[in-house]
Coordinates of C-alpha atoms and ligand atoms in Angstrom, one line a residue:
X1 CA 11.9 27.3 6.9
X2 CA 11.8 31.0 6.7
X3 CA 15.5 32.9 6.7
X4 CA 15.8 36.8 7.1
X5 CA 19.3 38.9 7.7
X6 CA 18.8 41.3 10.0
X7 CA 20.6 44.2 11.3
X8 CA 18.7 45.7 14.3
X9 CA 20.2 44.7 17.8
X10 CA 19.3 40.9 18.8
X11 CA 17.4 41.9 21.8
X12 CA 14.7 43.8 20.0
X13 CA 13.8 40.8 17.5
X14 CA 10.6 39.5 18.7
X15 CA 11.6 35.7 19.0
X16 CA 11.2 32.5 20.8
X17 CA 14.8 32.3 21.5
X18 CA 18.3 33.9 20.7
X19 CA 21.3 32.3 19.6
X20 CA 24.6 34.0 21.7
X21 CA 28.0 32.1 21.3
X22 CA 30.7 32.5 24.3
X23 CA 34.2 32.1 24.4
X24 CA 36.0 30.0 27.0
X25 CA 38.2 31.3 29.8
X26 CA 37.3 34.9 29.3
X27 CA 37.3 37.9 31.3
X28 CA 33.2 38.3 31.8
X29 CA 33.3 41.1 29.5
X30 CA 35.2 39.8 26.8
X31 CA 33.3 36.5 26.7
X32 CA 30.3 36.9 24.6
X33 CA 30.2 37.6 20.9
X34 CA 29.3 41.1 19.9
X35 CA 25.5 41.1 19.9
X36 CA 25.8 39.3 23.3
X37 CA 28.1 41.9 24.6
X38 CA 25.1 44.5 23.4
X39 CA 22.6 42.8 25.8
X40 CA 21.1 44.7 28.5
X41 CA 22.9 44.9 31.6
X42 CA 20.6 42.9 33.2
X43 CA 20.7 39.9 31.0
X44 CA 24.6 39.9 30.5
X45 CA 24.7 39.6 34.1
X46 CA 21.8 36.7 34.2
X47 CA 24.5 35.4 31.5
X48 CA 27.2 35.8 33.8
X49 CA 25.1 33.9 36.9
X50 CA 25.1 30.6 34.6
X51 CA 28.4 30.8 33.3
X52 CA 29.6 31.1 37.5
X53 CA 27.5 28.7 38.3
X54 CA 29.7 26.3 36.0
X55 CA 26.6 25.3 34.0
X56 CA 29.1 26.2 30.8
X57 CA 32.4 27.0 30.0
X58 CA 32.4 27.9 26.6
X59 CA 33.6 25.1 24.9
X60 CA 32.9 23.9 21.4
X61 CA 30.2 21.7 21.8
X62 CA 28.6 23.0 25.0
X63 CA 25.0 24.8 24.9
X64 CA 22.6 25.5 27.8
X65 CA 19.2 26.9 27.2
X66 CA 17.8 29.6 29.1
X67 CA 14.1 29.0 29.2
X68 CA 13.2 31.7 31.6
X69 CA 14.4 35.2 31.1
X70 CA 12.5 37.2 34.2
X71 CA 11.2 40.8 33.3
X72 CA 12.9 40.9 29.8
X73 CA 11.4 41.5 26.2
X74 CA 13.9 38.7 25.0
X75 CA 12.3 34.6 26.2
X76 CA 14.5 32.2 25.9
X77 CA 18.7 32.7 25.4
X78 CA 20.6 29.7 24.4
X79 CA 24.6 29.9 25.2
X80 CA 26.7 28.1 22.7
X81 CA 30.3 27.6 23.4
X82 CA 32.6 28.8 20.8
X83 CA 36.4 27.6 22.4
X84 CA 38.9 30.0 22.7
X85 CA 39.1 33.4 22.2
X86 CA 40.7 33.5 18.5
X87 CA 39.2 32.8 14.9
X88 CA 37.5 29.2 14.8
X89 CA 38.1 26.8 11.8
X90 CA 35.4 26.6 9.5
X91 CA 35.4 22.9 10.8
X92 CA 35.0 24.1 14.3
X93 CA 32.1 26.6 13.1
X94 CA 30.1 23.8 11.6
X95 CA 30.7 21.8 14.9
X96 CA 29.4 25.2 17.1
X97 CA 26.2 25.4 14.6
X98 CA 24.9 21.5 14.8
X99 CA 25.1 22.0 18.5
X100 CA 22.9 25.0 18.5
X101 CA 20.0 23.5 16.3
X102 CA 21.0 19.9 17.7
X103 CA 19.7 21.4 21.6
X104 CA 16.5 23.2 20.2
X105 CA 15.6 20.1 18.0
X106 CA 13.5 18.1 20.3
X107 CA 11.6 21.9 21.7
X108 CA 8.5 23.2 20.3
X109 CA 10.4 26.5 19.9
X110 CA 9.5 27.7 16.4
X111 CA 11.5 31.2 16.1
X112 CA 15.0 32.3 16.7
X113 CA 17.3 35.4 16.3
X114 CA 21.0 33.6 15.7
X115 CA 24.0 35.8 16.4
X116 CA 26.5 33.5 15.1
X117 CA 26.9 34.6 11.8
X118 CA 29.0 37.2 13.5
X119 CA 31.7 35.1 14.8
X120 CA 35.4 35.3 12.9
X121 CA 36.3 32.2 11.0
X122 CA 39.5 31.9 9.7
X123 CA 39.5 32.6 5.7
X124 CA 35.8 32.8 5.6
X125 CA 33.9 36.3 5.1
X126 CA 30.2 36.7 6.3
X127 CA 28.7 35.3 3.0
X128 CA 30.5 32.0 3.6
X129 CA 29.3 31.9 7.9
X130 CA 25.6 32.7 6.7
X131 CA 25.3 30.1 4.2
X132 CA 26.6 27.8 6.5
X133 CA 24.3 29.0 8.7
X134 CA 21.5 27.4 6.2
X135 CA 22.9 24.7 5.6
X136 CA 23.6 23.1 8.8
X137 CA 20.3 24.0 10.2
X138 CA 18.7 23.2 7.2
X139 CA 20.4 19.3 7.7
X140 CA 19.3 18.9 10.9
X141 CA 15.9 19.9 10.5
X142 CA 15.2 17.5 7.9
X143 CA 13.1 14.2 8.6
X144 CA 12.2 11.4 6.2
X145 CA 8.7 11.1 7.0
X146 CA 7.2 10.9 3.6
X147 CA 6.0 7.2 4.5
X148 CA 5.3 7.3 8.0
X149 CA 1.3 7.6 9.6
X150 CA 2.3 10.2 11.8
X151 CA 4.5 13.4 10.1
X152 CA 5.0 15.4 12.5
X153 CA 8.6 16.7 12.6
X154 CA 11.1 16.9 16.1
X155 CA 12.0 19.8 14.7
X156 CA 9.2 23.1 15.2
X157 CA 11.6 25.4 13.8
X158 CA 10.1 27.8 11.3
X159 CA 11.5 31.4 11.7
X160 CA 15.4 31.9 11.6
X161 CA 16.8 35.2 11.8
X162 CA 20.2 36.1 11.3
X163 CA 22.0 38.9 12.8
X164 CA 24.3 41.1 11.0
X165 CA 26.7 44.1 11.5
X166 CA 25.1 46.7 8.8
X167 CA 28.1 46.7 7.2
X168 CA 28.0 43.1 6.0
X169 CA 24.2 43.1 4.5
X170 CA 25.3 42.5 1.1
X171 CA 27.4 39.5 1.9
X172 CA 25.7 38.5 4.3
X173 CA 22.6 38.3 1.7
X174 CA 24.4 37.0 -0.8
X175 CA 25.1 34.0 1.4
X176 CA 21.0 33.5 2.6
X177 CA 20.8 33.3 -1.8
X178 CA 23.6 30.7 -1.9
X179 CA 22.2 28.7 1.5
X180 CA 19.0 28.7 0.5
X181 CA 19.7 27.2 -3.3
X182 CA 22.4 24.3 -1.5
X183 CA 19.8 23.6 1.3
X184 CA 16.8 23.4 -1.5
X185 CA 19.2 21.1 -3.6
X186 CA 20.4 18.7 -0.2
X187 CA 17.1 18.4 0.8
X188 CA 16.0 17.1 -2.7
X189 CA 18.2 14.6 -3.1
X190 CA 17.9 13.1 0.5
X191 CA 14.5 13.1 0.5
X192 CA 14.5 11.3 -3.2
X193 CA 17.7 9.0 -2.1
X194 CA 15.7 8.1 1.2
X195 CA 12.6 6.3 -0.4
X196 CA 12.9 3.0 -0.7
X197 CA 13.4 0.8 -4.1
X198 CA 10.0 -0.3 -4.8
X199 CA 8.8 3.7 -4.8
X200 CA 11.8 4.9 -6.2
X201 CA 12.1 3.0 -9.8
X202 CA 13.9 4.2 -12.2
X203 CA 10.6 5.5 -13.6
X204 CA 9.7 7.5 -10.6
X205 CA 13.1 9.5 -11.1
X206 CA 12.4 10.1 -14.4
X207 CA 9.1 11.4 -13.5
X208 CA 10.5 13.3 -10.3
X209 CA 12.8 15.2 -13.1
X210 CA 10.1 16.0 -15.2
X211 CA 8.2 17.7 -12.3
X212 CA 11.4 19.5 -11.7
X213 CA 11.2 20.5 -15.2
X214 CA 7.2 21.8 -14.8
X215 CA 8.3 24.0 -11.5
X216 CA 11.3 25.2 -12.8
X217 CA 10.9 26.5 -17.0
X218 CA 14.5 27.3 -17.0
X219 CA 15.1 23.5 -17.0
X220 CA 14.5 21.4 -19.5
X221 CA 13.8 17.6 -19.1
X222 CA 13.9 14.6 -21.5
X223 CA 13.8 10.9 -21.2
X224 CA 15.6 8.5 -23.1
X225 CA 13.1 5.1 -23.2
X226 CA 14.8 1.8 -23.6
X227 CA 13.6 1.4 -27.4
X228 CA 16.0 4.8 -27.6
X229 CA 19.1 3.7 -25.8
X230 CA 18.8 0.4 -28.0
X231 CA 19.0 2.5 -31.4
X232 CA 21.8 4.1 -30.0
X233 CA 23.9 1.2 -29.2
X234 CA 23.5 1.3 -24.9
X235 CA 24.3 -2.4 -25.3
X236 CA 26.4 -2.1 -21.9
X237 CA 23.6 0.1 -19.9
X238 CA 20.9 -2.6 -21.4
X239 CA 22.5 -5.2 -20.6
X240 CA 22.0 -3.9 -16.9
X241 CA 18.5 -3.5 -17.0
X242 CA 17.5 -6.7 -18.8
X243 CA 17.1 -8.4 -15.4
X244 CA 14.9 -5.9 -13.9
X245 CA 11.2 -5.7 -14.6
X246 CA 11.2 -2.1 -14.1
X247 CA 12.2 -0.1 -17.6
X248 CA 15.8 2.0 -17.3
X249 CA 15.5 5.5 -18.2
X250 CA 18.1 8.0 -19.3
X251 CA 17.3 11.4 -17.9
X252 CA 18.5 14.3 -19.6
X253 CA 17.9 17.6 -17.3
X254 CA 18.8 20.6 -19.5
X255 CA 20.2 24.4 -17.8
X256 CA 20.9 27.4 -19.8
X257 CA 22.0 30.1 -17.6
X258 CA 24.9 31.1 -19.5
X259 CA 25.4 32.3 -23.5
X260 CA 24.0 30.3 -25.8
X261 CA 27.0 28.4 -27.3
X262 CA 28.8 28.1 -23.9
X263 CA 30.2 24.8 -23.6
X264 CA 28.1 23.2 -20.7
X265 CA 29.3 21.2 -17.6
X266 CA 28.3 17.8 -17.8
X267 CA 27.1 16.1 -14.6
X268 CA 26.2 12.6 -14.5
X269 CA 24.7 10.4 -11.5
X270 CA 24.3 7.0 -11.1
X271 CA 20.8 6.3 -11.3
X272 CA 20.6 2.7 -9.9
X273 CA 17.0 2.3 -7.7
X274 CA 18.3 -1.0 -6.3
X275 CA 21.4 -2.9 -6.3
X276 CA 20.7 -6.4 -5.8
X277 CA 24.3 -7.5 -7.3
X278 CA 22.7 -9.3 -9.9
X279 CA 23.5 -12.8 -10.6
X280 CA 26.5 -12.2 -8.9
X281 CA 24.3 -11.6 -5.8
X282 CA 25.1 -9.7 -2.4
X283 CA 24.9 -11.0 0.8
X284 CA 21.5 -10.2 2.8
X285 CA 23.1 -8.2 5.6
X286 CA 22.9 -4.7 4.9
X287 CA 21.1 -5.0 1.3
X288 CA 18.3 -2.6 2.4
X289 CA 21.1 0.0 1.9
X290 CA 21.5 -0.6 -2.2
X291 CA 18.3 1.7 -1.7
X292 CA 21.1 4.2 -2.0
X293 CA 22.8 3.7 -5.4
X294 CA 21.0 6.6 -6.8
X295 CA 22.6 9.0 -4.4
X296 CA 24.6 10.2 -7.6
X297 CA 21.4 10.8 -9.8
X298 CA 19.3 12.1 -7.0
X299 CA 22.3 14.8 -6.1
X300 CA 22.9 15.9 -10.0
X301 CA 19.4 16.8 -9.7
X302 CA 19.8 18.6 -6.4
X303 CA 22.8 20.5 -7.9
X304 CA 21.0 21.5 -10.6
X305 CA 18.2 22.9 -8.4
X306 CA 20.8 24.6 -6.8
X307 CA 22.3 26.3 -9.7
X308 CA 18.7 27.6 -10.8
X309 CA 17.9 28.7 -7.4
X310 CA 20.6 30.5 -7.6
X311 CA 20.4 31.9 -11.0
X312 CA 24.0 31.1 -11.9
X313 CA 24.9 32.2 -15.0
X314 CA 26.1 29.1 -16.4
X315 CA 25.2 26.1 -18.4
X316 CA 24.6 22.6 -16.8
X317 CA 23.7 19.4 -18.2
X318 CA 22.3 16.6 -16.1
X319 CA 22.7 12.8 -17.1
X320 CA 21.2 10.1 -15.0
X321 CA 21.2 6.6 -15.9
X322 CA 18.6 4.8 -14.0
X323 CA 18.1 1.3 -13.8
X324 CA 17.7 -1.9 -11.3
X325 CA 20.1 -5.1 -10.8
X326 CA 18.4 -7.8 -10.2
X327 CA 19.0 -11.3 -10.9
X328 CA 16.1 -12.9 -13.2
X329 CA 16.4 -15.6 -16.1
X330 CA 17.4 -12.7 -18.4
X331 CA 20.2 -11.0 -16.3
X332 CA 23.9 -10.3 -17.4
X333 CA 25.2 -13.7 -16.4
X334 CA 29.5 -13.5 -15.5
X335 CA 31.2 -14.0 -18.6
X336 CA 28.7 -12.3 -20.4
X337 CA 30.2 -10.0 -23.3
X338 CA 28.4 -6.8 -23.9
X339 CA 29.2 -4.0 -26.3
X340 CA 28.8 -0.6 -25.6
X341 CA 27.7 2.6 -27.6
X342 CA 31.4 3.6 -28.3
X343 CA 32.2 0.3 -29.7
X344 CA 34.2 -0.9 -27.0
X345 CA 33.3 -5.2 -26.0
X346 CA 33.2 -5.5 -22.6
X347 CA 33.1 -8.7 -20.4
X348 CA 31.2 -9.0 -17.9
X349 CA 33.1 -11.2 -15.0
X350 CA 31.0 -9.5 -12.1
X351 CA 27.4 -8.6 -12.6
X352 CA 27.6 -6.3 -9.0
X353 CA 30.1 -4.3 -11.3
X354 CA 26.9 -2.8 -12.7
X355 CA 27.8 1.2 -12.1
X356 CA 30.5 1.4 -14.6
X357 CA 28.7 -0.9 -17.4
X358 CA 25.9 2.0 -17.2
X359 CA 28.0 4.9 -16.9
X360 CA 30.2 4.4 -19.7
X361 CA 27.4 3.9 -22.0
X362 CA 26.1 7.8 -20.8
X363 CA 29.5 8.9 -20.8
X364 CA 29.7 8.2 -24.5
X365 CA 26.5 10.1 -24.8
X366 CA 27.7 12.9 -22.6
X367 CA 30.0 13.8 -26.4
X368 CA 26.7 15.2 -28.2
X369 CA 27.1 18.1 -25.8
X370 CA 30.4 19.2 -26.9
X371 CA 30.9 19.6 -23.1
X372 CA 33.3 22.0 -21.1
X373 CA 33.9 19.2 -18.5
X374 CA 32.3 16.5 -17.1
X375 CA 31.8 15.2 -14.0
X376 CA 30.8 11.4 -13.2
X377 CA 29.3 10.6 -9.4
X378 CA 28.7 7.5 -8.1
X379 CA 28.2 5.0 -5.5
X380 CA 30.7 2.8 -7.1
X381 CA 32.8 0.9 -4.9
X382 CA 32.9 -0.5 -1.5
X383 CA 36.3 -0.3 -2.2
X384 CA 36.4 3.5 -1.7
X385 CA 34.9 3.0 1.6
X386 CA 37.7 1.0 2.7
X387 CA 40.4 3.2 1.3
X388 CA 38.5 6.6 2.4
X389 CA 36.3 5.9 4.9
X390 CA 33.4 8.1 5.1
X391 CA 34.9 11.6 5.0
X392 CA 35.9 12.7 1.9
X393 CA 34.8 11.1 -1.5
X394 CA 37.5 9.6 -3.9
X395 CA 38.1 11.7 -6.8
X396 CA 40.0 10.3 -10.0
X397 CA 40.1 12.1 -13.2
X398 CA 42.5 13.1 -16.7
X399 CA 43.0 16.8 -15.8
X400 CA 44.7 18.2 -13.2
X401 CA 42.7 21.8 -13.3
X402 CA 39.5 20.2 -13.3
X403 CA 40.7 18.2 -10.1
X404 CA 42.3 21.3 -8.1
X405 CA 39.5 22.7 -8.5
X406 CA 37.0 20.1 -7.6
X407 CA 39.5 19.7 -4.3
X408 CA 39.1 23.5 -3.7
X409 CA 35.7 23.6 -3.9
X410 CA 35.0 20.6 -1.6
X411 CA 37.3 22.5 0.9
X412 CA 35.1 25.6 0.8
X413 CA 32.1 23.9 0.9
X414 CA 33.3 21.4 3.7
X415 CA 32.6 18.5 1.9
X416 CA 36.0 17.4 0.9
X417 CA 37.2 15.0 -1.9
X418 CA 40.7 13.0 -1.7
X419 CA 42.6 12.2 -4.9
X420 CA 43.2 9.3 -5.7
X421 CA 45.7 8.0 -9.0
X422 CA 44.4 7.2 -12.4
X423 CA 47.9 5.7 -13.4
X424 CA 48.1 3.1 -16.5
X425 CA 50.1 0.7 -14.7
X426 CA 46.5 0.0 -12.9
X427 CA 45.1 -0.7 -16.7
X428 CA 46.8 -4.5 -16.6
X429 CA 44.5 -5.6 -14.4
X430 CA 41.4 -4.4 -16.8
X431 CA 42.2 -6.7 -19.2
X432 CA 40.1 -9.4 -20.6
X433 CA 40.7 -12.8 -22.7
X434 CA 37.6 -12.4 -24.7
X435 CA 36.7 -9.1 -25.0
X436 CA 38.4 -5.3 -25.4
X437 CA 37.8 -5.3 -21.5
X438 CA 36.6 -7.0 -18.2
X439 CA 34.7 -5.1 -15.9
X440 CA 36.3 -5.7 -12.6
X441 CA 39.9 -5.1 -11.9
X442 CA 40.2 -7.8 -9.4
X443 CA 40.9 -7.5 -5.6
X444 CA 43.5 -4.7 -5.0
X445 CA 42.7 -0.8 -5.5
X446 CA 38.8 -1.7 -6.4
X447 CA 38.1 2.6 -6.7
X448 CA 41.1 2.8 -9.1
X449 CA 40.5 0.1 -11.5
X450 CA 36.7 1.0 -11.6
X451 CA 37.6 4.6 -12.7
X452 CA 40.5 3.3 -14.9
X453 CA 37.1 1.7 -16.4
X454 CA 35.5 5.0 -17.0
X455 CA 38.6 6.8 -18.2
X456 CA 38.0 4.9 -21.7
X457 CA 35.0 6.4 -21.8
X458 CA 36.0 9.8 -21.1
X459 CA 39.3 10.3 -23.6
X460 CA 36.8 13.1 -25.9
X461 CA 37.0 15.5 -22.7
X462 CA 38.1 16.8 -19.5
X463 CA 36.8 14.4 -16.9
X464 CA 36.4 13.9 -13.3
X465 CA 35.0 11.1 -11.0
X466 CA 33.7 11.3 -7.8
X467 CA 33.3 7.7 -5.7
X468 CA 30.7 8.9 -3.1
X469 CA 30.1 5.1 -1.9
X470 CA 31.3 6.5 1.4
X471 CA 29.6 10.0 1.7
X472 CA 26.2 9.4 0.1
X473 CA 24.5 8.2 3.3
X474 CA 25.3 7.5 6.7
X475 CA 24.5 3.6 8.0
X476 CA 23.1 2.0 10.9
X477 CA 21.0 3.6 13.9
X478 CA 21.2 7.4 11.9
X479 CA 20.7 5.5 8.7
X480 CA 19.8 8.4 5.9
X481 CA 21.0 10.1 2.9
X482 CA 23.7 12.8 3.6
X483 CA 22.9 15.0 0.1
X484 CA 26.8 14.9 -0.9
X485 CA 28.1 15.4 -2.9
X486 CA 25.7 18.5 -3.5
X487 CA 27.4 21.2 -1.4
X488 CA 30.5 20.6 -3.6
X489 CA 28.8 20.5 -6.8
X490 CA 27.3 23.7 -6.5
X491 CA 30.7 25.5 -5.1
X492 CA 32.3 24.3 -8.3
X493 CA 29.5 25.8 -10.1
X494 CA 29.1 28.9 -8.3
X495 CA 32.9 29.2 -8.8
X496 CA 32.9 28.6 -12.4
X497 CA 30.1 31.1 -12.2
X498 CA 32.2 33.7 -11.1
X499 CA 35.1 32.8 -13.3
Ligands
LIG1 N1 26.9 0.0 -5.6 C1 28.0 -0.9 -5.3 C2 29.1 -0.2 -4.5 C3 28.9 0.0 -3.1 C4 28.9 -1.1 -2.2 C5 28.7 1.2 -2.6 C6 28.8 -0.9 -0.9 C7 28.5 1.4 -1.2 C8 28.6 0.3 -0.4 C9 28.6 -1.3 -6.7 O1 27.6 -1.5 -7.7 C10 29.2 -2.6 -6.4 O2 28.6 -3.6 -6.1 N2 30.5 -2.6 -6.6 C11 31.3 -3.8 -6.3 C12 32.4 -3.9 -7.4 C13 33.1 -5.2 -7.4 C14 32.2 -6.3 -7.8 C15 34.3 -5.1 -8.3 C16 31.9 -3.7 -4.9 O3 32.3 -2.6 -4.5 O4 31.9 -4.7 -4.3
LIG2 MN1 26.9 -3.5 -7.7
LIG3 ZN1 25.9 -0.5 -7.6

């Protein structure tokens, strides 16, 4: 999709359709945002005819289309109600924007003029309401048809202007650059987290990241084999793999935006193609969805591509650890002991407790980068989902400043985070007869003890943990990937950026 800022009046933008938001319970002249209120007579009062009519009142969620505009330059006029009179929340803003492209999805219109960006959101500037802009059109317009006969799209759209006052070019432009690097990233990792396990291997993300790396030459990609994880001690990440005839990887995606000896930030994502449970095998209902517990290693890619699209002047590391669990005569079996690279025995009670026995091994790893922070994302619990639901993702972690500001950015990004505690008491339940640990923490606070897992992993840095079990993909009839935790990765970044 094409994106422009423009600044010439909405009327006199040659497009299939403009976008004019109205305000509920308004004197007629008072009811139309500012480019509507610079219609021509003629049309303001064709606007006026509808709203009379009752065919909307202006309230969020309402949109009517237009389709004929007699005698007038301008074709189509879709009405979006905006609520009352006063700043919207940026919650509210995002609600007013789906409903816009949601009513022109199923049309074959393929340009619009949107006058939305103009609209006053409370705390937000015009940077923040065009990006958003992107975003949310960008999400709606996106399909999974990579593996269907037939590709066509609902979704025509190809031209998206955005209107502007003149005086807000520059941050209105500066939000199209930040939109257009999210949107790029989302779209990445939904299309990568939507193909199913037998495309997506753990090889076929490896090899996804090093055509990343051919596109984009300020990233560099390398991939750890097995035979390189074995000399360096992955005994607990093997150990994963071992009942999977498809090879793990460890993918290593490299950006240096920033000085040369800049401590980077450390992302890493679980990589894992399918989660079968194991030996300790799931039920059948639902186990398509395992498809999805790579979400964390397909958005550290997307948030990468964000930060190069968006040349930020930082530098990232990405670590994936990809593998399958699957039961097979060589599998973990429960009451296996395993050690991992940092020494540490673990014993392996549950074999579906396969995230954390492959992320601590690459969290050990994550040292050789002398990293600023680092940040662990993962499908990791079900457990999260029952605590959480599917709003915000959990976040855990051993620094306070690191976790403000992960909370801060998920605010600004809308896609929010919820702390959860990281207290020792929850260590008890961690420990083990046989070994240094167990890997499951037994039935209560499932996110907690998983994370208290990770945390003796992390002890050699700042760390934080995101549990996005609940906001990686949406279930049932809408099934798909959502691309969270990208929007708040690469706020984080572009704040660190800035800092
Ligand atoms: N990938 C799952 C977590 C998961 C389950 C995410 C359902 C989203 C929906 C993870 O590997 C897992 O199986 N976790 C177990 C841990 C348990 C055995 C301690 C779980 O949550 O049941
Ligand atoms: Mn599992
Ligand atoms: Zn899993």
């Amino acid at each position: 999709m094409d994106y422009s800022i423009e600044t010439a009046p909405i009327e006199t933008l040659a497009h299939d359709c403009i976008i004019i938001g109205l305000y509920q319970n308004q004197h007629q002249n008072q009811q139309l945002i500012p480019s509507g209120a610079a219609l021509s007579d003629k049309l303001q009062s064709l606007i006026a005819k509808v709203v009379s009519r009752g065919d909307i009142s202006g309230k969020i969620g309402e949109a009517v289309l237009m389709n004929v505009i007699p005698d007038s330059e301008v074709e189509r006029v879709l009405l979006v109600g905006l609520g009352e009179n006063k700043p919207l929340s940026p919650k509210n803003y995002r609600k007013v924007l789906s409903t816009a492209i949601l009513s022109l999805k199923k049309s074959y219109i393929k340009s619009i003029a949107c006058g939305l960006a103009e609209i006053v959101v409370e705390g937000c500037n015009s940077q923040w309401n065009v990006r958003q802009i992107v975003e949310v059109f960008n999400d709606a317009s996106y399909q999974f048809t990579a593996l269907k006969s037939d590709k066509e799209t609902e979704s025509k759209l190809q031209k998206v202007a955005i209107t502007i006052l003149e005086s807000e070019f520059a941050s209105a432009q500066s939000g199209l650059i930040q939109g257009l690097g999210i949107a790029e990233g989302v779209s990445f990792a939904k299309a990568l987290s939507d193909l199913p396990g037998n495309v997506c291997t753990p090889t076929y993300m490896a090899e996804q990241a090093l055509e990343l790396g051919k596109t984009h030459p300020e990233l560099s990609v390398k991939i750890l084999e097995e035979a390189d994880m074995q000399a360096l001690g992955m005994g607990s990440f093997l150990s994963v793999s071992r009942g999977s005839r498809q090879p793990a990887k460890l993918i290593a995606l490299e950006y240096q935006g920033g000085k040369q000896d800049a401590k980077p930030i450390v992302l890493v994502g679980k990589g894992l193609t399918f989660d079968a449970g194991g030996i300790s095998l799931k039920p059948g209902a639902g186990m398509d969805e395992m498809k999805y517990d790579m979400c964390g290693g397909a958005a550290v890619m997307g948030a990468l591509l964000a930060a190069v699209k968006m040349q930020l002047p930082i530098n990232v590391v990405g670590l994936i650890p990809s593998s399958e669990n699957m039961p097979d005569g060589d599998a973990n079996k429960p009451g296996d002991i395993v050690t991992s690279m940092a020494g540490i025995t673990i014993e392996v009670l549950n074999t579906d407790a396969e995230g954390r026995l492959i992320l601590c091994d690459t969290l050990t790893y994550a040292e050789r980068y002398k990293p600023d922070v680092v940040i662990d994302l993962a499908t990791l619990t079900g457990a999260c989902l029952v605590a959480l639901g599917k709003i915000p993702s959990g976040l855990l972690g051993n620094d306070d400043e690191l976790c403000n500001a992960l909370i801060k950015a998920g605010e600004s990004a809308c896609d929010s985070v919820w702390r959860l505690p990281l207290w020792e008491e929850y260590q008890e339940q961690l420990k083990s007869n046989f070994a240094d640990l167990a890997n499951i923490g037994g039935k209560d606070a499932g996110t907690i003890t998983a994370a208290c897992f990770l945390s003796h992993f992390a002890k050699n840095f700042r760390w934080a943990h995101l549990d996005i079990a609940g906001t990686a993909w949406r279930s049932g009839q809408n099934k798909g990937a959502t691309g969270r935790p990208v929007p708040l990765l690469s706020q984080y970044l572009i704040d660190r950026a800035a800092s």
